[in-house]
Coordinates of C-alpha atoms (C1' of nucleotides) in Angstrom, one line a residue:
Chain B
M28 CA 18.5 -18.4 -16.6
N29 CA 19.3 -15.8 -19.5
R30 CA 17.6 -12.0 -19.3
V31 CA 16.5 -10.5 -22.1
V32 CA 16.2 -6.3 -21.9
L33 CA 13.6 -4.9 -24.3
E34 CA 14.2 -0.6 -25.7
R35 CA 12.3 1.1 -27.3
R36 CA 13.9 2.8 -30.5
A37 CA 12.0 5.0 -32.8
E38 CA 9.5 4.4 -35.0
G39 CA 7.8 1.7 -32.6
A40 CA 10.5 -0.9 -33.4
V41 CA 12.4 -3.3 -30.1
A42 CA 15.3 -3.9 -29.7
A43 CA 16.2 -7.1 -27.6
R44 CA 18.4 -7.6 -25.9
E45 CA 20.4 -11.0 -24.3
L46 CA 22.6 -11.2 -21.4
G47 CA 24.3 -14.4 -20.1
D48 CA 24.9 -15.8 -16.6
D49 CA 27.1 -13.5 -16.2
G50 CA 25.9 -10.4 -17.7
T51 CA 27.6 -9.9 -20.9
T52 CA 26.1 -9.4 -24.5
V53 CA 25.1 -12.3 -26.4
G54 CA 23.2 -11.5 -28.8
E55 CA 20.6 -8.5 -30.0
T56 CA 17.4 -9.3 -32.1
R57 CA 16.3 -5.3 -33.9
L58 CA 12.3 -6.3 -34.0
P59 CA 10.3 -4.1 -36.4
A60 CA 7.4 -2.4 -35.1
G61 CA 4.2 -4.9 -34.5
S62 CA 6.3 -8.5 -34.0
L63 CA 7.5 -8.2 -30.3
A64 CA 4.3 -10.3 -29.4
G65 CA 5.5 -13.1 -31.3
F66 CA 9.1 -13.2 -30.5
V67 CA 8.1 -13.0 -26.8
R68 CA 5.9 -15.8 -27.6
E69 CA 8.6 -17.9 -29.2
R70 CA 11.8 -16.8 -26.4
E71 CA 9.2 -17.6 -23.6
R72 CA 9.7 -21.3 -24.6
V73 CA 12.9 -21.7 -22.8
P74 CA 13.4 -20.5 -19.5
V75 CA 14.0 -17.1 -19.4
R76 CA 13.2 -13.1 -17.2
W77 CA 12.9 -9.8 -19.3
V78 CA 14.1 -6.7 -17.8
W79 CA 12.2 -3.9 -18.8
D80 CA 11.9 -0.4 -17.6
D81 CA 8.7 -0.9 -16.2
T82 CA 5.4 -3.2 -16.5
T83 CA 2.8 -0.9 -17.1
R84 CA 4.4 -0.2 -20.4
W85 CA 4.9 -3.2 -22.0
Y86 CA 2.8 -6.5 -20.3
P87 CA -0.8 -5.1 -21.9
A88 CA -0.1 -5.2 -24.9
L89 CA 1.1 -8.8 -24.7
L90 CA -1.6 -10.0 -22.8
D91 CA -3.6 -8.4 -25.6
A92 CA -1.9 -10.3 -28.2
G93 CA -2.5 -13.7 -26.2
V94 CA 0.7 -13.0 -24.5
R95 CA 1.7 -14.7 -21.1
V96 CA 5.8 -13.8 -19.6
E97 CA 6.7 -17.1 -17.2
R98 CA 8.5 -13.6 -14.9
C99 CA 10.2 -10.2 -15.6
T100 CA 12.5 -7.2 -13.8
D101 CA 10.3 -4.2 -13.3
L102 CA 13.6 -1.1 -13.1
R103 CA 10.6 1.0 -12.3
L104 CA 10.2 -1.0 -9.1
T105 CA 13.4 -2.6 -7.7
H106 CA 15.0 0.9 -8.6
A107 CA 12.1 2.3 -5.6
V108 CA 13.0 0.1 -3.7
L109 CA 16.7 0.0 -3.6
R110 CA 17.0 3.7 -4.1
R111 CA 15.0 4.1 -0.7
S112 CA 16.5 0.0 1.3
P113 CA 19.0 0.9 3.6
L114 CA 20.5 -2.9 3.3
V115 CA 21.8 -1.1 0.2
D116 CA 25.1 1.3 -0.8
Q117 CA 23.2 4.7 -2.9
A118 CA 26.4 5.2 -4.6
L119 CA 26.2 1.4 -6.4
L120 CA 22.7 3.1 -7.6
T121 CA 24.1 6.7 -8.8
A122 CA 24.4 7.6 -12.3
G123 CA 23.5 10.2 -13.9
E124 CA 19.7 9.5 -14.7
T125 CA 19.5 7.8 -11.4
A126 CA 17.1 11.0 -11.2
A127 CA 14.6 10.4 -14.6
W128 CA 14.9 6.6 -12.7
D129 CA 13.4 8.5 -9.5
A130 CA 10.7 10.4 -11.8
L131 CA 9.1 7.5 -13.0
Q132 CA 5.6 7.3 -13.2
P133 CA 3.4 3.8 -13.9
V134 CA 1.1 4.8 -17.0
T135 CA -2.7 3.3 -17.7
P136 CA -4.3 3.3 -20.5
A137 CA -6.8 6.2 -19.5
D138 CA -3.4 8.4 -20.0
P139 CA -3.3 10.1 -22.7
A140 CA -0.9 8.9 -25.0
L141 CA 2.4 9.9 -25.2
F142 CA 3.4 10.1 -29.0
P143 CA 6.6 7.7 -29.8
L144 CA 9.7 8.8 -27.6
E145 CA 7.9 11.5 -25.4
D146 CA 7.3 9.1 -23.1
P147 CA 10.5 9.9 -20.2
A148 CA 11.2 5.6 -20.1
D149 CA 12.3 6.3 -23.5
G150 CA 15.6 8.5 -22.4
L151 CA 16.6 5.6 -20.1
D152 CA 19.3 3.0 -20.2
P153 CA 17.4 -0.4 -19.2
V154 CA 20.8 -2.0 -19.7
A155 CA 23.0 0.7 -17.0
E156 CA 20.1 1.1 -14.9
H157 CA 20.3 -3.3 -14.7
E158 CA 23.7 -3.1 -14.2
R159 CA 23.8 -0.5 -11.2
Q160 CA 20.4 -2.4 -10.0
Q161 CA 23.2 -5.5 -10.2
A162 CA 25.9 -4.0 -8.8
A163 CA 24.0 -2.8 -5.7
L164 CA 21.9 -6.3 -4.7
A165 CA 25.7 -8.0 -4.9
A166 CA 27.2 -5.5 -2.2
S167 CA 24.2 -5.5 -0.6
T168 CA 24.2 -6.6 3.4
H169 CA 21.7 -9.2 2.8
P170 CA 21.7 -9.8 -1.2
A171 CA 19.1 -13.0 -1.1
R172 CA 16.1 -11.1 1.0
L173 CA 16.4 -8.1 -1.1
A174 CA 17.1 -10.1 -4.2
L175 CA 14.1 -12.1 -3.3
L176 CA 11.9 -8.9 -2.9
L177 CA 13.0 -7.5 -6.5
A178 CA 11.6 -10.9 -7.6
A179 CA 8.2 -11.5 -6.2
E180 CA 8.0 -7.5 -6.1
S181 CA 8.6 -7.9 -10.4
S182 CA 6.1 -10.8 -10.7
G183 CA 3.3 -8.7 -8.9
A184 CA 3.3 -5.7 -11.8
L185 CA 2.9 -9.0 -13.5
V186 CA -0.1 -9.7 -12.0
A187 CA -1.4 -6.4 -11.7
A188 CA -1.1 -6.0 -14.8
E189 CA -3.3 -10.1 -15.4
M190 CA -5.8 -9.0 -13.5
T191 CA -6.9 -6.1 -15.2
H192 CA -6.6 -7.2 -18.5
A193 CA -9.0 -10.5 -17.6
G194 CA -11.7 -8.1 -15.5
L195 CA -13.6 -9.2 -12.5
P196 CA -16.8 -10.9 -13.1
W197 CA -19.6 -8.5 -12.8
R198 CA -22.7 -9.0 -13.2
A199 CA -24.1 -5.6 -14.2
D200 CA -27.6 -7.1 -13.8
V201 CA -27.7 -8.2 -10.7
H202 CA -26.2 -5.0 -9.2
E203 CA -28.6 -3.2 -11.1
R204 CA -31.8 -4.7 -9.5
L205 CA -30.0 -4.2 -5.6
L206 CA -30.0 -0.9 -6.1
T207 CA -33.1 -0.7 -7.5
E208 CA -34.5 -2.4 -4.4
L209 CA -32.6 -0.9 -1.8
L210 CA -32.6 3.0 -3.6
G211 CA -35.6 3.0 -5.5
P212 CA -35.7 3.4 -9.5
R213 CA -32.5 5.0 -11.1
P214 CA -33.6 8.6 -11.1
P215 CA -33.0 11.3 -13.6
H216 CA -29.3 12.8 -13.4
G217 CA -29.1 15.2 -10.6
S218 CA -31.9 14.6 -8.4
R219 CA -32.3 11.2 -5.6
P220 CA -33.5 8.2 -5.7
A221 CA -37.4 7.4 -4.5
V222 CA -35.9 6.8 -1.6
L223 CA -33.1 8.7 -0.6
E224 CA -35.7 11.7 -0.9
A225 CA -37.9 10.4 1.4
L226 CA -35.6 9.4 4.1
A227 CA -33.8 13.4 3.3
R228 CA -37.5 14.6 4.0
E229 CA -37.6 11.8 7.5
V230 CA -34.5 14.1 8.0
R231 CA -35.3 17.4 7.7
A232 CA -38.5 17.4 9.9
A233 CA -37.2 14.9 12.7
L234 CA -34.3 18.9 12.7
R235 CA -37.7 21.3 11.8
A236 CA -35.0 22.4 9.2
P237 CA -37.1 22.6 6.0
E238 CA -34.2 23.0 3.6
L239 CA -31.4 20.9 5.1
N240 CA -29.1 19.6 2.1
P241 CA -28.3 16.0 4.4
D242 CA -25.5 15.4 1.9
S243 CA -23.6 18.6 3.4
P244 CA -21.6 17.8 6.8
G245 CA -21.7 22.5 7.8
A246 CA -25.7 22.8 7.7
L247 CA -26.4 19.1 8.9
L248 CA -24.0 19.7 11.9
R249 CA -25.3 23.2 12.8
A250 CA -29.4 21.4 11.7
L251 CA -28.2 18.2 15.2
Q252 CA -27.1 21.7 17.2
S253 CA -30.0 23.8 16.9
A254 CA -32.0 21.0 17.3
G255 CA -30.0 20.8 20.9
L256 CA -28.1 17.9 20.2
A257 CA -24.6 18.7 21.4
V258 CA -21.9 17.3 18.5
E259 CA -19.6 18.6 17.6
D260 CA -19.4 16.2 13.4
T261 CA -21.9 14.6 12.0
R262 CA -19.9 11.0 11.5
S263 CA -22.2 7.9 11.8
W264 CA -20.6 7.0 15.3
T265 CA -21.3 9.6 16.5
L266 CA -24.5 9.7 16.2
E267 CA -24.9 6.5 17.2
Q268 CA -24.6 7.1 20.3
L269 CA -27.5 9.7 21.3
D270 CA -31.0 9.4 21.8
H271 CA -33.2 11.6 19.2
P272 CA -35.7 11.2 16.5
V273 CA -33.0 11.7 13.5
V274 CA -30.8 9.8 14.7
G275 CA -32.6 6.6 12.6
P276 CA -33.8 8.0 9.3
L277 CA -30.7 10.3 9.4
L278 CA -28.0 7.1 9.4
E279 CA -29.8 5.3 7.0
Y280 CA -29.7 8.1 4.4
K281 CA -25.7 8.2 5.3
R282 CA -25.1 4.5 4.3
L283 CA -27.8 4.6 1.1
S284 CA -26.4 7.3 -0.3
R285 CA -23.2 6.2 0.4
L286 CA -23.3 3.5 -1.9
L287 CA -25.5 5.4 -4.3
T288 CA -22.0 7.7 -4.4
A289 CA -19.3 5.3 -4.1
N290 CA -21.0 2.2 -5.8
G291 CA -24.5 3.1 -8.0
W292 CA -24.9 3.9 -11.4
A293 CA -22.5 5.9 -12.7
W294 CA -20.1 4.1 -10.9
L295 CA -21.3 0.7 -12.6
D296 CA -21.6 3.0 -16.1
A297 CA -18.2 4.1 -15.5
W298 CA -16.2 1.0 -14.5
V299 CA -18.6 -2.0 -16.1
R300 CA -17.9 -3.1 -19.8
E301 CA -18.9 -6.6 -20.8
G302 CA -19.4 -8.0 -17.2
R303 CA -16.0 -6.8 -16.1
F304 CA -14.7 -4.5 -13.5
R305 CA -11.9 -3.1 -15.1
S306 CA -9.9 -0.7 -12.1
W307 CA -5.4 -0.7 -11.6
F308 CA -4.1 -2.3 -9.3
V309 CA -0.5 -0.4 -8.7
P310 CA 2.2 -2.6 -7.2
G311 CA 4.1 -0.6 -4.9
G312 CA 1.5 2.2 -5.0
V313 CA 2.3 3.0 -0.9
V314 CA 5.2 3.3 1.5
T315 CA 5.0 0.0 2.5
G316 CA 4.9 -1.9 -0.8
R317 CA 1.2 -2.8 -0.5
W318 CA -0.2 -1.7 -3.4
A319 CA -2.3 1.1 -4.0
S320 CA -5.6 1.1 -6.7
S321 CA -6.5 3.3 -9.4
G322 CA -10.3 3.8 -11.1
G323 CA -12.9 2.7 -9.4
G324 CA -11.7 2.6 -6.0
A325 CA -10.8 -1.2 -6.0
L326 CA -9.0 -1.1 -2.9
S327 CA -12.8 -0.4 -1.0
V328 CA -15.2 -2.7 -2.9
P329 CA -17.7 -2.7 0.1
V330 CA -19.9 -6.0 1.0
Q331 CA -23.1 -4.6 0.6
V332 CA -22.0 -4.7 -3.6
R333 CA -20.5 -8.1 -3.6
P334 CA -23.2 -10.3 -5.0
A335 CA -23.3 -8.5 -8.1
A336 CA -19.3 -10.1 -8.5
V337 CA -19.9 -14.0 -9.8
A338 CA -17.9 -16.2 -12.3
D339 CA -19.4 -17.0 -15.9
D340 CA -21.7 -20.1 -16.3
G341 CA -18.9 -22.9 -15.2
W342 CA -16.3 -21.4 -13.4
R343 CA -16.3 -20.5 -9.6
L344 CA -14.7 -18.3 -7.8
V345 CA -12.3 -18.9 -5.2
V346 CA -11.2 -16.6 -2.3
A347 CA -9.4 -17.3 -0.4
D348 CA -7.9 -14.5 3.4
V349 CA -5.2 -15.0 5.8
A350 CA -7.0 -15.8 9.4
Q351 CA -4.7 -12.4 11.5
L352 CA -1.0 -12.0 8.7
E353 CA 0.1 -9.6 10.4
P354 CA 0.5 -11.0 14.2
R355 CA 2.0 -14.1 12.1
V356 CA 4.4 -12.5 10.4
L357 CA 5.2 -10.5 13.2
A358 CA 5.8 -13.7 15.1
G359 CA 7.9 -14.4 12.3
M360 CA 9.8 -11.8 11.6
S361 CA 10.9 -11.6 15.7
G362 CA 11.2 -15.1 16.1
D363 CA 9.2 -14.6 18.8
D364 CA 8.7 -18.7 20.0
A365 CA 5.5 -18.0 22.3
M366 CA 3.8 -16.1 19.7
A367 CA 3.9 -18.9 16.6
E368 CA 2.4 -21.0 19.0
A369 CA -0.4 -19.0 19.6
A370 CA 0.2 -19.0 16.3
R371 CA -0.7 -22.1 14.9
A372 CA -4.4 -22.3 16.2
A373 CA -7.0 -21.4 13.8
D374 CA -7.4 -18.0 15.6
L375 CA -4.7 -16.5 16.9
Y376 CA -6.0 -15.1 19.2
E377 CA -7.9 -17.9 20.4
G378 CA -4.4 -19.4 20.6
M379 CA -3.7 -16.1 23.6
V380 CA -5.7 -17.0 25.2
A381 CA -5.0 -20.8 25.1
G382 CA -0.8 -19.2 26.0
G383 CA -2.4 -17.1 29.1
A384 CA -1.2 -14.6 27.6
V385 CA -4.5 -13.0 28.4
E386 CA -8.1 -13.9 29.2
T387 CA -10.9 -13.2 26.1
R388 CA -10.3 -13.2 22.7
T389 CA -11.8 -9.5 22.7
Q390 CA -8.6 -8.6 25.4
A391 CA -6.5 -10.4 22.6
K392 CA -7.4 -8.7 19.3
V393 CA -7.4 -5.6 21.1
A394 CA -4.3 -6.2 22.8
I395 CA -1.6 -7.0 19.6
L396 CA -3.8 -3.8 17.4
G397 CA -2.8 -1.7 19.8
A398 CA 0.5 -3.0 19.8
M399 CA 1.1 -3.3 16.1
Y400 CA -0.8 0.4 15.3
G401 CA 1.1 2.0 18.7
A402 CA -3.2 2.7 19.9
T403 CA -3.2 1.8 24.1
R404 CA -7.8 3.0 24.2
G405 CA -7.4 1.8 27.9
G406 CA -8.4 -1.2 28.4
S407 CA -5.2 -2.0 25.9
G408 CA -2.7 -0.3 28.1
R409 CA -2.9 -2.4 30.7
I410 CA -2.7 -5.5 28.2
M411 CA 0.5 -4.4 27.6
P412 CA 3.2 -5.3 30.1
R413 CA 2.0 -9.2 30.4
L414 CA 2.0 -9.3 26.8
T415 CA 5.5 -7.6 26.5
R416 CA 6.4 -10.6 29.2
R417 CA 4.7 -12.9 27.7
Y418 CA 5.9 -12.0 23.7
P419 CA 8.3 -9.8 24.5
R420 CA 11.0 -10.7 21.0
A421 CA 7.5 -9.8 19.8
I422 CA 6.3 -6.4 21.1
G423 CA 10.0 -5.7 21.6
L424 CA 10.4 -5.4 18.3
V425 CA 7.5 -3.1 17.4
E426 CA 8.6 -1.3 20.4
E427 CA 11.9 -0.7 18.6
A428 CA 10.9 0.4 15.6
A429 CA 8.5 3.0 16.7
R430 CA 11.6 3.8 18.4
A431 CA 14.2 4.4 16.0
G432 CA 11.2 6.9 14.1
E433 CA 10.1 8.6 16.7
R434 CA 14.8 9.0 16.9
G435 CA 13.7 10.0 12.9
E436 CA 15.9 6.8 11.5
V437 CA 14.6 4.8 9.0
V438 CA 13.8 1.3 9.7
H439 CA 13.1 -1.6 7.5
T440 CA 11.0 -4.7 6.7
L441 CA 12.2 -8.8 7.1
L442 CA 13.6 -8.1 3.1
G443 CA 14.5 -4.7 3.3
R444 CA 12.5 -2.5 1.9
G445 CA 12.9 0.8 3.9
S446 CA 10.7 3.6 5.3
P447 CA 10.5 6.9 4.3
R448 CA 12.9 9.8 6.1
P449 CA 10.5 12.0 8.2
T450 CA 10.5 15.4 7.0
G451 CA 9.7 18.3 9.5
A452 CA 10.8 20.5 12.0
W453 CA 11.1 18.0 14.9
A454 CA 13.0 15.3 12.3
E455 CA 15.5 18.0 11.9
R456 CA 15.5 18.3 15.9
A457 CA 16.0 14.9 15.7
V458 CA 19.3 14.1 13.5
A459 CA 20.3 17.7 14.7
L460 CA 20.1 18.2 18.0
G461 CA 21.4 21.3 20.2
E462 CA 19.5 23.5 17.8
P463 CA 17.5 26.8 18.3
A464 CA 14.1 25.9 20.1
E465 CA 10.9 27.7 18.4
V466 CA 12.2 27.3 15.2
A467 CA 8.7 25.7 14.1
G468 CA 5.8 25.2 16.5
S469 CA 5.7 24.3 20.1
R470 CA 7.5 21.6 22.2
E471 CA 3.7 19.3 21.9
E472 CA 3.4 20.5 18.4
R473 CA 6.8 18.2 18.0
D474 CA 6.6 15.6 20.3
R475 CA 3.0 15.0 18.8
H476 CA 4.5 14.3 15.2
R477 CA 7.4 12.7 16.5
R478 CA 5.4 9.8 18.2
A479 CA 3.2 9.7 15.0
W480 CA 6.3 8.8 13.3
G481 CA 6.8 6.7 16.1
R482 CA 3.2 5.0 15.3
F483 CA 4.2 4.5 11.9
T484 CA 7.8 3.3 11.4
R485 CA 6.2 0.7 14.1
N486 CA 3.1 -0.1 11.9
F487 CA 5.8 0.1 8.8
V488 CA 7.2 -2.8 9.5
V489 CA 4.6 -4.9 10.1
Q490 CA 2.3 -3.5 7.5
G491 CA 5.9 -4.2 4.9
T492 CA 6.6 -7.4 5.7
G493 CA 2.9 -8.6 5.5
A494 CA 2.9 -7.1 2.4
E495 CA 6.1 -9.0 1.0
W496 CA 4.3 -12.2 2.6
A497 CA 1.0 -12.3 0.8
L498 CA 3.8 -11.0 -2.3
C499 CA 4.7 -14.1 -2.6
W500 CA 2.3 -15.8 -1.8
L501 CA 0.4 -14.1 -5.0
A502 CA 4.2 -14.4 -6.6
D503 CA 3.7 -18.2 -6.2
L504 CA 0.3 -18.5 -6.2
R505 CA 0.4 -17.1 -10.4
N506 CA 3.2 -20.1 -11.2
R507 CA 0.5 -22.6 -9.7
L508 CA -2.6 -21.7 -11.5
W509 CA -0.8 -21.5 -14.9
R510 CA 0.6 -25.3 -14.6
L511 CA -2.7 -25.9 -13.9
G512 CA -3.3 -26.6 -17.0
G513 CA -5.2 -25.6 -20.1
A514 CA -2.8 -24.7 -23.7
G515 CA -5.3 -21.6 -23.7
P516 CA -4.7 -17.9 -23.0
L517 CA -4.9 -16.6 -19.1
Q518 CA -8.3 -16.1 -19.4
Q519 CA -9.5 -19.6 -19.9
R520 CA -7.4 -20.8 -17.3
P521 CA -8.4 -20.5 -13.5
H522 CA -6.4 -17.6 -13.1
L523 CA -6.1 -14.5 -10.4
V524 CA -9.0 -11.6 -10.4
F525 CA -8.6 -9.6 -7.6
F526 CA -6.2 -9.3 -4.5
L527 CA -6.6 -7.1 -1.5
H528 CA -3.2 -6.9 1.0
D529 CA -4.5 -10.3 2.6
E530 CA -7.2 -11.8 0.0
V531 CA -7.6 -13.4 -2.9
V532 CA -9.7 -14.6 -5.9
V533 CA -8.9 -16.6 -8.3
H534 CA -11.7 -16.8 -11.4
T535 CA -11.3 -20.3 -12.3
P536 CA -14.1 -23.6 -14.4
D537 CA -16.2 -26.2 -12.4
H538 CA -14.0 -28.5 -11.9
L539 CA -10.6 -27.2 -11.2
A540 CA -12.1 -25.9 -8.4
D541 CA -10.8 -27.9 -5.6
A542 CA -7.3 -27.9 -7.3
V543 CA -7.7 -24.1 -7.3
A544 CA -8.2 -24.3 -3.6
E545 CA -5.1 -26.8 -3.2
E546 CA -2.6 -24.7 -4.9
V547 CA -4.1 -22.2 -2.9
R548 CA -2.9 -23.7 0.2
R549 CA 0.3 -24.7 -0.6
A550 CA 0.9 -21.3 -2.2
A551 CA 0.8 -19.6 1.7
A552 CA 2.7 -22.5 3.7
A553 CA 5.6 -21.4 0.2
A554 CA 5.6 -17.9 1.1
G555 CA 5.5 -18.4 5.1
R556 CA 8.5 -21.3 3.9
L557 CA 10.8 -18.7 2.6
L558 CA 10.2 -15.4 4.8
F559 CA 10.5 -17.6 8.0
G560 CA 12.4 -20.3 6.2
A561 CA 11.9 -23.6 9.4
F562 CA 10.3 -20.6 12.0
P563 CA 7.8 -21.9 12.5
V564 CA 4.6 -19.9 11.8
D565 CA 1.3 -21.0 9.9
F566 CA -0.7 -19.0 7.7
P567 CA -3.6 -20.5 7.7
L568 CA -6.3 -19.7 4.8
D569 CA -10.4 -19.6 5.1
V570 CA -11.2 -20.9 1.4
S571 CA -14.5 -20.9 -0.1
V572 CA -15.6 -22.2 -3.8
V573 CA -18.7 -19.9 -4.2
A574 CA -20.4 -18.6 -7.5
S575 CA -20.8 -15.0 -5.2
W576 CA -17.9 -13.6 -3.6
A577 CA -20.9 -12.1 -1.4
D578 CA -20.7 -15.8 -0.6
A579 CA -17.5 -16.7 0.6
G580 CA -16.5 -16.8 4.2
Chain S
dA26 C1' -14.4 27.2 -14.5
dA27 C1' -10.2 25.0 -12.2
dG28 C1' -8.3 22.8 -8.4
dG29 C1' -7.0 21.5 -3.1
dA30 C1' -8.5 20.8 0.9
dA31 C1' -12.3 18.6 4.6
dG32 C1' -15.1 16.2 5.8
dG33 C1' -17.1 11.1 5.8
dC34 C1' -16.7 6.1 4.7
dG35 C1' -15.3 2.2 2.6
dC36 C1' -12.1 -2.0 2.5
dC37 C1' -7.4 -4.1 4.7
Chain W
dA9 C1' -1.1 9.6 31.3
dA10 C1' -2.1 8.5 26.9
dA11 C1' -0.8 7.5 22.7
dG12 C1' -4.8 4.2 16.1
dG13 C1' -1.8 2.4 11.0
dG14 C1' -2.0 2.3 4.9
dC15 C1' -5.8 3.8 0.9
dG16 C1' -9.3 6.2 -2.6
dC17 C1' -13.0 8.7 -3.7
dC18 C1' -16.9 10.9 -3.5
dT19 C1' -18.9 15.7 -2.5
dT20 C1' -19.5 20.5 -0.2
dC21 C1' -16.9 24.6 0.2
dC22 C1' -13.5 27.6 0.2
dT23 C1' -9.7 29.7 -3.0
dT24 C1' -7.2 31.7 -6.7

DNA sequence: AAGGAAGGCGCC
DNA sequence: AAAGGGCGCCTTCCTT
């Protein structure tokens, strides 16, 4: 399949350079300003991979023009992956431009408009960068895995742009009704809603602190202590342990205050337009490969307000999430037959009980989370030896990742995404043994940092490979949805509107909802095969076809 | 006035 | 024996 490299020129013109299979230029088209969308639409009739510096700089305008692309290489994202991958010879990526590619940031429509050719991306040569990346990939120790990662990462960039373009269907009227029921009518700017004000009065009375502002953690802590309560912080979890009349109203105040500040009327004003919630998804925004988001808190849309996410008339939401993604990924990447056997159950934790590793589901969950996060709250520590005997490869993999991190080494995901190098005095010690003591901090402090980094690398390999599975799922699903039909632009077909780590939401015409649900499952199975080949690890989904997101699950 | 740290809490 | 991963974003509070 040919590739076409797009490059901005002066005055809004674009150069499109066609590369043949061997990477040599076989043609070049110069496009005057305004003609790019038409060119891309035509060229898409024959399979092509677009190569561009950064999807956020090209794709939103194409989508606005009604043009969808099948595949791309996002050089900014693939550069970032390759630069950190321990499977790659970094010398092959090095050039005068490398630092500029390292520094390149995605853009959002909210960014101040850049004047033409003032964008740092415009000083970069995408053809040269693409050649360096292809050479590095070809020479890497696992070119097939890395190539899959680069393709998935780039597909993710397309999905992210498409999800922002389409937006998550959001009924402001439903949301406002919910706010009014819980908080009272919208108050004038700067004052508390009636329900919150009443709760604040109750809190002040219970603590005999008539001037208290319950939003001030410091003042609240002092008031609690003056009332004779032995607390060191004001977290909800701490307050729940207390027996005092203030606890009820204070917890309710915190719950509703959180709703008001995070997803209240101001949030609606800022983020919901024309029936859609539009935030920006940031592929590769997290070092592990998970996505970040920007604007509106898309990574934490509370269950409380999900009733407002409602499909259009004649449309449905297909909501799908993977049960226990990360333990399943751990079973697959470690090749642990016993854990894969447990993962054959719809509930992996029940599978562990059935396999005799533990007595109860709760034990199973605590133990697995402990193994993946490095936590051992009492009970988990006692179960670990049994877990290690029963699942030697799975537990061995995360333990080795933790030890490597503690030694200051880089670890990597199944497909080759590398962890960051540790910084700080303890890491320098780890690398250069025998340095003078007392360089920075106490021995205890250094050990604390070392163990914390071990917990990070322990989790990195699992979280990061989980993110790779999810990217493959998403990329395959995107293409399946497109093929499901329709002739119109994206928003008239089934399309993705939300993605969060192990969960997707598809907005689809009613009559295609069941077909979408089936494709979501097939895409999950395909992702499992892409990452783990024939190794038998299942990724069962919970799939709901609903009018409102709140009805899923 | 602006910026950042800290406390806190929502999501996976 | 103990050891809790990754985010975004709100308000308060302090510094510059």
